[in-house]
Amino acid sequence: MIARAKRRCFHSLRFRFFASVALAAAVFVIVMIVLNLLFFHSYYLLQKKNRLTYVYNRINEQYNGDISILDEKIKQLENRDNIRISIVNDYGEYIYDTIFARDRSFGWYNALTQNPFGKTLYVYDSNELEQKGYTFSTLNDPDGSTAYLALLGRLDTGDMLLLRIPTAALRENQSLNFVFLMISGLISLSACLLAGYFIGKRYTRPVIEMTEVANSVAKLDFSKKYTGSHNDELGELGRSINQMSDYLETAISDMQEMNRQLQIEIDEKQRIDDMRREFIINVSHDLKTPIALIQGYAEGLRVGINESEEDKNYYCDIIIDEAHRMNHLVRQLLDLSKIELGNIVPEKTDIEAYELAEAVVSKTQVMWQEKQLNIDMSGIGPQLLHGDYDLLERALLNYMTNAIDHTPEYGHISIFTTEDSCHLLLCVRNQGSRLNPEEMDKIWDKFYKLDKSRTRVSGGGSGIGLSIVRAIMTAHHGGCGVRNVEDGVEFYLSLPKNTETV
């Protein structure tokens, strides 16, 4: 882990920027030192030679053999440039010398007059002297104490001019310059390193921030945004990354929503396919029994199993009953399909709730009287239901027959109305066993049947009755439902209020 962190540090943009600045500063300092070591001496000599040449030309232009004319000028040159000047005539006699002009002692005079140039010059180029009028060389004082860079030139008057500058200053300047360059180089290098660190930190911070944003986007985390305020290319890049993050977030959200919708459609298609297969199975199962009975009794009649007229009539009655049962199932399926497809449009009118309930109770009188049930309609109010009378009667009839089937003998069934701000509810409550909560949504599906002990569907147990109820109420833009109550179950029809009639 530590080694990986070190590798990441060494490969980071900040470290490479800092290293580049450090390397450039180090190269600059090294080049300066090398140039100083290699070329400072030659450069210094070149500048001094150019100065000696300039002084030679000035003296040659102004000197006419009378040294008094140049006395002040020569002193200025000597003091300003530290140049020692000597002029010798053709006979080897000194006309002027810097040291002799200051110290006219006999020793100096004797030394100068007895030793003009010849033994003091180490070497000089006589050909250059003849061609250019001057040449350069090196020499020492008569006592050998000081070395000089010298210019030996012939003046237009025929006299010889010797200009010399001490070279000790050159060696001293070169040493001091080298030490100064070393110190200034180290200081400059340190300053460059420090500046490189802070500059690199300043310019790499937005890059690091943008890298974090890009990594978050790669992980589909769009919460991080670039927050820099730079107005340069880095700022534009950061804002572009933010825009890209927003676009990707929107695109991915849209794609996820499309995938969700597609999954819903796939699930719905699968549900419809399952319902279709289940529908075929259920219809086949519900038709198989009556068809088998009809076929069996018809074959018995044909072969004459029973000779008596009473048995023949019994067989015919069974065949007729089973045919009616099949016809009832097929008609229920056709009616359900018509309602669901919108082929049956409710013809809405204002209906008294009590009148509708009374008609249903009357039609089922034989059934509830057979079980000696108590029917209570005292809870029905004066409300008017706005809907199709026949369809609502059929829906309420399904509820009533289910209630009769599942109410124990001597039990109680109540029909009543209630309302809220937007809907009128017509309810049928019966004593008996409750429904499991997970079954309350499934009982409205076609052919859904509970266990035999609590089959809550109408139409001879076909499992279509409650599906027809739901289709009827959907056509009325209403609803239907069921809830468990203290001593049984309550089914209800919900209709929107007719504000015009109210």
Coordinates of C-alpha atoms in Angstrom, one line a residue:
M1 CA 0.0 0.0 0.0
I2 CA 2.8 2.4 0.9
A3 CA 4.8 1.5 -2.2
R4 CA 1.7 2.1 -4.3
A5 CA 1.1 5.5 -2.7
K6 CA 4.7 6.4 -3.4
R7 CA 4.4 5.4 -7.1
R8 CA 1.2 7.5 -7.3
C9 CA 3.0 10.4 -5.7
F10 CA 5.9 10.2 -8.1
H11 CA 3.6 9.9 -11.1
S12 CA 1.3 12.7 -10.1
L13 CA 1.1 15.9 -12.1
R14 CA 2.1 18.1 -9.2
F15 CA 5.3 16.1 -8.6
R16 CA 6.2 16.2 -12.3
F17 CA 5.6 19.9 -12.5
F18 CA 7.7 20.5 -9.4
A19 CA 10.4 18.2 -10.7
S20 CA 10.4 20.0 -14.1
V21 CA 10.8 23.4 -12.4
A22 CA 13.6 22.0 -10.2
L23 CA 15.4 20.4 -13.1
A24 CA 15.1 23.6 -15.2
A25 CA 16.5 25.7 -12.3
A26 CA 19.3 23.2 -11.6
V27 CA 20.3 23.1 -15.3
F28 CA 20.2 26.9 -15.4
V29 CA 22.5 27.2 -12.4
I30 CA 24.9 24.5 -13.6
V31 CA 25.1 26.1 -17.1
M32 CA 25.9 29.5 -15.5
I33 CA 28.7 27.9 -13.4
V34 CA 30.1 26.0 -16.3
L35 CA 30.0 29.1 -18.5
N36 CA 31.7 31.1 -15.8
L37 CA 34.5 28.5 -15.4
L38 CA 35.0 28.0 -19.1
F39 CA 34.5 31.5 -20.6
F40 CA 34.7 34.1 -17.9
H41 CA 38.5 34.4 -18.1
S42 CA 38.5 34.8 -21.9
Y43 CA 35.5 37.2 -21.7
Y44 CA 37.3 39.3 -19.1
L45 CA 40.5 39.4 -21.2
L46 CA 38.5 40.3 -24.3
Q47 CA 36.9 43.2 -22.5
K48 CA 40.2 44.4 -21.2
K49 CA 41.8 44.1 -24.6
N50 CA 39.0 46.2 -26.1
R51 CA 39.6 48.8 -23.4
L52 CA 43.4 48.9 -24.0
T53 CA 42.7 49.2 -27.7
Y54 CA 40.4 52.1 -27.1
V55 CA 43.0 53.9 -24.9
Y56 CA 45.7 53.2 -27.5
N57 CA 43.6 54.8 -30.2
R58 CA 42.8 57.9 -28.1
I59 CA 46.4 58.5 -27.2
N60 CA 47.6 57.9 -30.7
E61 CA 45.0 60.5 -32.0
Q62 CA 46.0 63.2 -29.5
Y63 CA 49.7 62.7 -28.9
N64 CA 52.1 64.8 -31.1
G65 CA 55.3 64.3 -29.2
D66 CA 54.5 66.7 -26.4
I67 CA 53.5 64.7 -23.3
S68 CA 52.3 67.8 -21.5
I69 CA 49.3 68.0 -23.8
L70 CA 48.1 64.5 -22.6
D71 CA 49.1 64.9 -19.0
E72 CA 45.6 65.3 -17.5
K73 CA 44.0 62.9 -20.0
I74 CA 46.5 60.2 -19.2
K75 CA 45.9 60.6 -15.5
Q76 CA 42.2 60.2 -16.0
L77 CA 42.7 57.0 -17.9
E78 CA 45.1 55.7 -15.3
N79 CA 42.8 56.5 -12.4
R80 CA 39.6 55.3 -14.0
D81 CA 40.8 52.0 -15.7
N82 CA 43.8 51.2 -13.5
I83 CA 46.0 51.3 -16.6
R84 CA 49.7 51.8 -16.4
I85 CA 51.1 53.8 -19.3
S86 CA 54.6 54.0 -20.7
I87 CA 55.9 56.0 -23.8
V88 CA 59.4 55.3 -25.1
N89 CA 61.1 57.1 -28.0
D90 CA 63.2 55.4 -30.8
Y91 CA 66.3 55.6 -28.7
G92 CA 64.9 53.5 -25.9
E93 CA 64.4 56.4 -23.6
Y94 CA 61.3 56.8 -21.5
I95 CA 59.2 59.8 -22.3
Y96 CA 56.5 59.0 -19.8
D97 CA 55.8 56.2 -17.3
T98 CA 53.0 56.0 -14.7
I99 CA 55.2 54.9 -11.8
F100 CA 58.1 57.2 -12.8
A101 CA 55.6 60.1 -12.9
R102 CA 54.6 59.4 -9.3
D103 CA 58.0 58.3 -8.0
R104 CA 61.0 60.1 -9.5
S105 CA 63.5 58.4 -7.3
F106 CA 66.9 57.6 -8.9
G107 CA 66.3 53.8 -8.5
W108 CA 63.3 53.8 -10.7
Y109 CA 64.8 56.1 -13.2
N110 CA 67.9 54.0 -13.4
A111 CA 65.8 50.8 -13.8
L112 CA 63.7 52.3 -16.5
T113 CA 66.5 53.8 -18.5
Q114 CA 68.6 50.7 -18.3
N115 CA 65.8 48.2 -19.1
P116 CA 63.4 49.5 -21.6
F117 CA 60.9 46.7 -22.7
G118 CA 63.3 44.2 -23.9
K119 CA 63.7 42.0 -20.9
T120 CA 60.2 42.7 -19.5
L121 CA 58.1 41.3 -22.3
Y122 CA 57.8 37.6 -22.3
V123 CA 56.6 37.3 -25.9
Y124 CA 54.8 39.4 -28.5
D125 CA 53.8 39.1 -32.2
S126 CA 56.1 41.3 -34.2
N127 CA 54.2 40.7 -37.4
E128 CA 50.9 41.8 -35.8
L129 CA 52.7 44.9 -34.5
E130 CA 53.9 45.8 -37.9
Q131 CA 50.5 45.2 -39.6
K132 CA 48.1 46.6 -37.0
G133 CA 50.3 49.0 -35.2
Y134 CA 49.8 47.2 -31.8
T135 CA 49.9 43.7 -30.3
F136 CA 49.1 42.1 -27.0
S137 CA 51.3 40.2 -24.6
T138 CA 52.0 39.6 -20.9
L139 CA 54.8 41.0 -18.8
N140 CA 56.0 41.4 -15.2
D141 CA 57.4 44.4 -13.3
P142 CA 61.2 44.7 -13.2
D143 CA 61.2 43.1 -9.7
G144 CA 58.8 40.3 -10.9
S145 CA 56.2 41.1 -8.3
T146 CA 53.2 41.9 -10.6
A147 CA 51.9 40.3 -13.8
Y148 CA 50.2 42.4 -16.5
L149 CA 48.1 42.2 -19.6
A150 CA 50.0 44.5 -22.0
L151 CA 49.4 46.3 -25.3
L152 CA 52.5 47.3 -27.2
G153 CA 51.8 49.8 -29.9
R154 CA 53.6 52.2 -32.2
L155 CA 52.3 55.7 -32.2
D156 CA 52.1 57.9 -35.3
T157 CA 55.0 59.9 -33.9
G158 CA 57.2 56.8 -34.1
D159 CA 57.3 56.4 -30.3
M160 CA 56.4 53.1 -28.6
L161 CA 53.4 53.0 -26.3
L162 CA 53.1 50.3 -23.6
L163 CA 49.7 49.9 -21.8
R164 CA 49.3 47.3 -19.0
I165 CA 46.6 46.2 -16.6
P166 CA 47.4 44.0 -13.6
T167 CA 46.0 40.4 -14.0
A168 CA 45.8 39.8 -10.3
A169 CA 42.4 41.5 -10.3
L170 CA 41.3 39.0 -13.0
R171 CA 42.2 36.0 -10.8
E172 CA 40.6 37.6 -7.8
N173 CA 37.4 38.6 -9.7
Q174 CA 37.1 35.1 -11.2
S175 CA 37.3 33.5 -7.7
L176 CA 34.9 35.9 -6.2
N177 CA 32.6 35.6 -9.2
F178 CA 32.6 31.8 -8.9
V179 CA 31.8 31.9 -5.2
F180 CA 29.0 34.5 -5.9
L181 CA 27.6 32.3 -8.6
M182 CA 27.6 29.3 -6.3
I183 CA 25.8 31.2 -3.6
S184 CA 23.3 33.0 -5.9
G185 CA 22.8 29.7 -7.7
L186 CA 21.8 27.9 -4.6
I187 CA 19.6 30.7 -3.5
S188 CA 18.0 30.9 -6.9
L189 CA 17.5 27.1 -7.0
S190 CA 15.9 27.2 -3.6
A191 CA 13.6 30.1 -4.7
C192 CA 12.7 28.2 -7.8
L193 CA 11.9 25.1 -5.9
L194 CA 9.7 27.0 -3.5
A195 CA 8.0 28.9 -6.2
G196 CA 7.6 25.7 -8.3
Y197 CA 5.9 24.0 -5.3
F198 CA 3.4 26.7 -4.7
I199 CA 2.8 27.4 -8.4
G200 CA 2.5 23.6 -9.1
K201 CA 0.1 23.3 -6.2
R202 CA -2.0 26.2 -7.5
Y203 CA -2.2 25.0 -11.0
T204 CA -2.6 21.3 -10.3
R205 CA -5.4 21.7 -7.6
P206 CA -8.1 22.2 -10.3
V207 CA -6.7 19.3 -12.3
I208 CA -6.9 17.1 -9.2
E209 CA -10.4 18.4 -8.4
M210 CA -11.5 17.6 -12.0
T211 CA -10.0 14.2 -11.8
E212 CA -12.0 13.5 -8.6
V213 CA -15.2 14.7 -10.4
A214 CA -14.4 12.5 -13.5
N215 CA -13.8 9.4 -11.2
S216 CA -17.1 10.1 -9.5
V217 CA -18.9 10.4 -12.9
A218 CA -17.2 7.1 -13.9
K219 CA -18.9 5.5 -10.9
L220 CA -22.2 7.1 -11.8
D221 CA -22.0 9.5 -8.9
F222 CA -23.0 12.9 -10.2
S223 CA -23.1 14.7 -6.9
K224 CA -19.6 16.1 -7.1
K225 CA -19.0 19.2 -9.2
Y226 CA -16.0 21.3 -10.2
T227 CA -16.1 24.5 -8.0
G228 CA -13.1 26.4 -9.3
S229 CA -13.4 30.0 -10.4
H230 CA -10.6 30.1 -13.0
N231 CA -11.3 31.9 -16.2
D232 CA -8.6 30.2 -18.2
E233 CA -8.6 26.9 -20.1
L234 CA -8.6 24.9 -16.9
G235 CA -11.8 26.7 -15.8
E236 CA -13.4 26.0 -19.2
L237 CA -12.4 22.4 -18.9
G238 CA -13.9 22.2 -15.4
R239 CA -17.2 23.8 -16.5
S240 CA -17.3 21.4 -19.5
I241 CA -16.9 18.4 -17.1
N242 CA -19.8 19.8 -15.0
Q243 CA -21.9 20.1 -18.2
M244 CA -21.0 16.6 -19.2
S245 CA -21.8 15.3 -15.7
D246 CA -25.3 17.0 -15.9
Y247 CA -25.9 15.7 -19.4
L248 CA -24.9 12.1 -18.4
E249 CA -27.0 12.3 -15.3
T250 CA -30.0 13.4 -17.3
A251 CA -29.4 10.8 -20.1
I252 CA -28.9 8.0 -17.6
S253 CA -31.9 9.0 -15.6
D254 CA -34.0 9.0 -18.8
M255 CA -32.5 5.7 -19.8
Q256 CA -33.3 4.2 -16.4
E257 CA -36.8 5.6 -16.7
M258 CA -37.2 4.1 -20.1
N259 CA -35.8 0.8 -18.8
R260 CA -38.3 0.9 -15.9
Q261 CA -41.2 1.6 -18.3
L262 CA -40.0 -1.2 -20.6
Q263 CA -39.7 -3.6 -17.7
I264 CA -43.3 -2.6 -16.6
E265 CA -44.5 -3.2 -20.2
I266 CA -42.6 -6.6 -20.3
D267 CA -44.1 -7.5 -16.9
E268 CA -47.5 -6.4 -18.1
K269 CA -47.2 -8.4 -21.3
Q270 CA -46.1 -11.4 -19.2
R271 CA -49.0 -10.9 -16.9
I272 CA -51.4 -10.7 -19.8
D273 CA -49.9 -13.9 -21.3
D274 CA -50.2 -15.7 -18.0
M275 CA -53.8 -14.5 -17.7
R276 CA -54.5 -15.7 -21.2
R277 CA -53.0 -19.1 -20.6
E278 CA -54.8 -19.3 -17.2
F279 CA -58.0 -18.1 -18.9
I280 CA -57.8 -20.9 -21.5
I281 CA -57.1 -23.4 -18.8
N282 CA -60.0 -22.2 -16.6
V283 CA -62.5 -22.0 -19.4
S284 CA -61.4 -25.5 -20.6
H285 CA -61.8 -26.8 -17.0
D286 CA -65.2 -25.2 -16.4
L287 CA -66.6 -26.5 -19.7
K288 CA -65.0 -29.9 -19.5
T289 CA -67.3 -31.2 -16.7
P290 CA -70.7 -30.2 -18.3
I291 CA -69.6 -31.4 -21.7
A292 CA -68.6 -34.7 -20.2
L293 CA -71.9 -35.0 -18.4
I294 CA -73.9 -34.1 -21.5
Q295 CA -71.9 -36.5 -23.6
G296 CA -72.3 -39.3 -21.1
Y297 CA -76.1 -38.9 -20.5
A298 CA -76.6 -38.4 -24.3
E299 CA -74.8 -41.7 -25.1
G300 CA -76.9 -43.4 -22.3
L301 CA -80.1 -42.2 -23.9
R302 CA -78.9 -43.4 -27.3
V303 CA -78.1 -46.9 -26.3
G304 CA -81.2 -47.1 -24.1
I305 CA -79.6 -47.8 -20.7
N306 CA -82.9 -47.0 -18.9
E307 CA -86.1 -48.0 -20.4
S308 CA -88.4 -46.0 -18.0
E309 CA -89.7 -42.7 -19.0
E310 CA -88.8 -41.2 -15.6
D311 CA -85.1 -42.0 -16.1
K312 CA -85.1 -40.6 -19.6
N313 CA -86.6 -37.4 -18.3
Y314 CA -84.0 -37.3 -15.6
Y315 CA -81.2 -37.7 -18.1
C316 CA -82.7 -34.9 -20.3
D317 CA -83.0 -32.6 -17.3
I318 CA -79.3 -33.0 -16.5
I319 CA -78.3 -32.4 -20.1
I320 CA -80.5 -29.2 -20.1
D321 CA -79.0 -28.0 -16.8
E322 CA -75.5 -28.5 -17.9
A323 CA -76.2 -26.8 -21.2
H324 CA -77.7 -23.8 -19.3
R325 CA -74.6 -23.8 -17.1
M326 CA -72.3 -23.7 -20.2
N327 CA -74.5 -21.0 -21.8
H328 CA -74.4 -19.0 -18.6
L329 CA -70.5 -19.2 -18.4
V330 CA -70.1 -18.2 -22.1
R331 CA -72.5 -15.3 -21.7
Q332 CA -70.7 -14.1 -18.7
L333 CA -67.4 -14.2 -20.6
L334 CA -69.0 -12.4 -23.6
D335 CA -70.5 -9.7 -21.3
L336 CA -67.2 -9.2 -19.5
S337 CA -65.3 -8.9 -22.8
K338 CA -67.8 -6.4 -24.1
I339 CA -67.6 -4.2 -21.0
E340 CA -63.8 -4.3 -20.9
L341 CA -63.6 -3.5 -24.6
G342 CA -66.1 -0.6 -24.2
N343 CA -68.7 -2.1 -26.5
I344 CA -71.2 -1.7 -23.7
V345 CA -71.5 2.0 -22.8
P346 CA -73.4 2.8 -19.5
E347 CA -76.6 4.7 -20.1
K348 CA -76.5 6.8 -16.9
T349 CA -79.6 8.0 -15.1
D350 CA -80.4 9.0 -11.5
I351 CA -81.3 5.8 -9.5
E352 CA -82.7 5.6 -6.0
A353 CA -80.3 3.4 -4.0
Y354 CA -83.2 1.9 -2.0
E355 CA -85.1 1.0 -5.2
L356 CA -82.0 -0.7 -6.7
A357 CA -81.3 -2.7 -3.5
E358 CA -85.0 -3.7 -3.1
A359 CA -85.0 -5.1 -6.7
V360 CA -81.9 -7.2 -6.0
V361 CA -83.3 -8.5 -2.6
S362 CA -86.5 -9.5 -4.4
K363 CA -84.6 -11.5 -7.1
T364 CA -82.7 -13.4 -4.5
Q365 CA -85.6 -13.9 -2.1
V366 CA -85.8 -17.7 -2.7
M367 CA -82.0 -18.1 -1.9
W368 CA -81.9 -16.1 1.3
Q369 CA -85.3 -17.4 2.6
E370 CA -84.0 -21.0 2.0
K371 CA -81.2 -20.3 4.5
Q372 CA -83.5 -18.2 6.7
L373 CA -81.2 -15.1 6.6
N374 CA -82.1 -11.7 7.9
I375 CA -81.8 -8.9 5.3
D376 CA -81.5 -5.4 6.6
M377 CA -81.9 -2.4 4.3
S378 CA -82.5 0.2 6.9
G379 CA -79.1 1.8 6.4
I380 CA -79.9 2.9 2.8
G381 CA -80.2 6.7 2.6
P382 CA -82.1 8.9 0.2
Q383 CA -79.1 9.3 -2.1
L384 CA -79.4 9.0 -5.8
L385 CA -76.9 6.9 -7.8
H386 CA -75.9 8.2 -11.2
G387 CA -75.3 5.2 -13.5
D388 CA -76.7 2.5 -15.7
Y389 CA -79.5 0.7 -13.8
D390 CA -79.1 -2.7 -15.4
L391 CA -75.3 -2.8 -15.0
L392 CA -75.4 -1.6 -11.4
E393 CA -78.2 -4.1 -10.6
R394 CA -76.0 -6.9 -12.1
A395 CA -73.0 -5.7 -9.9
L396 CA -75.1 -5.6 -6.8
L397 CA -76.7 -8.9 -7.6
N398 CA -73.2 -10.5 -7.7
Y399 CA -72.4 -9.1 -4.3
M400 CA -75.8 -10.3 -2.9
T401 CA -75.5 -13.9 -4.2
N402 CA -71.9 -14.1 -2.8
A403 CA -73.1 -12.8 0.5
I404 CA -76.0 -15.4 0.6
D405 CA -73.6 -18.2 -0.3
H406 CA -71.2 -17.4 2.5
T407 CA -73.5 -16.4 5.3
P408 CA -74.3 -19.2 7.7
E409 CA -78.0 -20.2 8.3
Y410 CA -80.0 -17.7 10.4
G411 CA -77.2 -15.1 9.7
H412 CA -77.5 -11.5 8.9
I413 CA -76.9 -9.5 5.7
S414 CA -77.1 -5.7 5.6
I415 CA -77.3 -3.3 2.7
F416 CA -76.5 0.3 3.3
T417 CA -75.2 3.5 1.8
T418 CA -72.5 6.0 2.9
E419 CA -70.7 8.9 1.2
D420 CA -67.7 11.2 1.4
S421 CA -67.0 14.5 -0.3
C422 CA -66.7 13.0 -3.8
H423 CA -68.2 9.5 -3.8
L424 CA -71.4 7.5 -2.9
L425 CA -70.8 4.0 -1.6
L426 CA -73.4 1.2 -1.8
C427 CA -72.3 -1.6 0.6
V428 CA -73.2 -5.2 1.2
R429 CA -72.1 -6.7 4.6
N430 CA -72.6 -10.3 5.6
Q431 CA -71.7 -12.4 8.6
G432 CA -69.2 -15.1 8.0
S433 CA -65.5 -15.9 7.7
R434 CA -63.0 -13.2 6.8
L435 CA -60.7 -12.9 3.8
N436 CA -56.9 -13.1 4.0
P437 CA -55.4 -9.7 3.2
E438 CA -53.3 -11.1 0.4
E439 CA -56.5 -12.4 -1.3
M440 CA -58.3 -9.1 -1.3
D441 CA -56.7 -7.9 -4.6
K442 CA -56.7 -11.3 -6.3
I443 CA -60.4 -12.1 -6.1
W444 CA -61.1 -9.5 -8.8
D445 CA -59.1 -11.4 -11.4
K446 CA -60.8 -13.7 -13.9
F447 CA -61.3 -17.3 -12.7
Y448 CA -59.5 -16.7 -9.4
K449 CA -61.0 -19.0 -6.8
L450 CA -60.3 -19.4 -3.1
D451 CA -60.3 -22.7 -1.4
K452 CA -63.6 -24.6 -1.4
S453 CA -64.5 -23.7 2.1
R454 CA -64.5 -20.0 1.2
T455 CA -65.3 -19.6 -2.5
R456 CA -66.4 -15.9 -2.8
V457 CA -67.3 -15.8 -6.5
S458 CA -70.6 -15.7 -8.2
G459 CA -72.1 -17.4 -11.2
G460 CA -72.0 -21.0 -10.1
G461 CA -68.4 -20.8 -8.9
S462 CA -66.9 -19.8 -12.2
G463 CA -64.7 -17.0 -10.8
I464 CA -66.0 -14.4 -13.2
G465 CA -68.6 -12.6 -11.2
L466 CA -66.3 -10.2 -9.4
S467 CA -64.3 -9.5 -12.6
I468 CA -67.6 -8.4 -14.1
V469 CA -68.3 -6.1 -11.1
R470 CA -64.9 -4.5 -11.5
A471 CA -65.4 -4.0 -15.3
I472 CA -68.9 -2.4 -14.7
M473 CA -67.5 0.0 -12.1
T474 CA -64.5 0.9 -14.2
A475 CA -67.0 1.8 -17.1
H476 CA -68.7 4.1 -14.6
H477 CA -65.4 5.8 -13.6
G478 CA -66.0 4.4 -10.1
G479 CA -64.5 1.6 -8.1
C480 CA -65.2 -1.5 -6.0
G481 CA -63.5 -3.1 -3.1
V482 CA -63.7 -5.4 -0.1
R483 CA -62.7 -5.0 3.6
N484 CA -62.9 -7.2 6.6
V485 CA -65.3 -6.1 9.4
E486 CA -65.8 -7.3 12.9
D487 CA -68.1 -10.3 12.2
G488 CA -67.6 -10.8 8.5
V489 CA -66.9 -9.2 5.2
E490 CA -68.1 -6.0 3.5
F491 CA -68.1 -5.4 -0.3
Y492 CA -68.8 -2.0 -1.7
L493 CA -69.5 -0.1 -5.0
S494 CA -68.1 3.4 -5.3
L495 CA -69.7 5.9 -7.7
P496 CA -68.7 9.5 -8.2
K497 CA -71.3 12.0 -7.1
N498 CA -73.4 13.6 -9.8
T499 CA -72.9 17.3 -8.9
E500 CA -75.7 18.4 -11.2
T501 CA -78.3 16.3 -9.5
V502 CA -77.0 17.0 -6.0

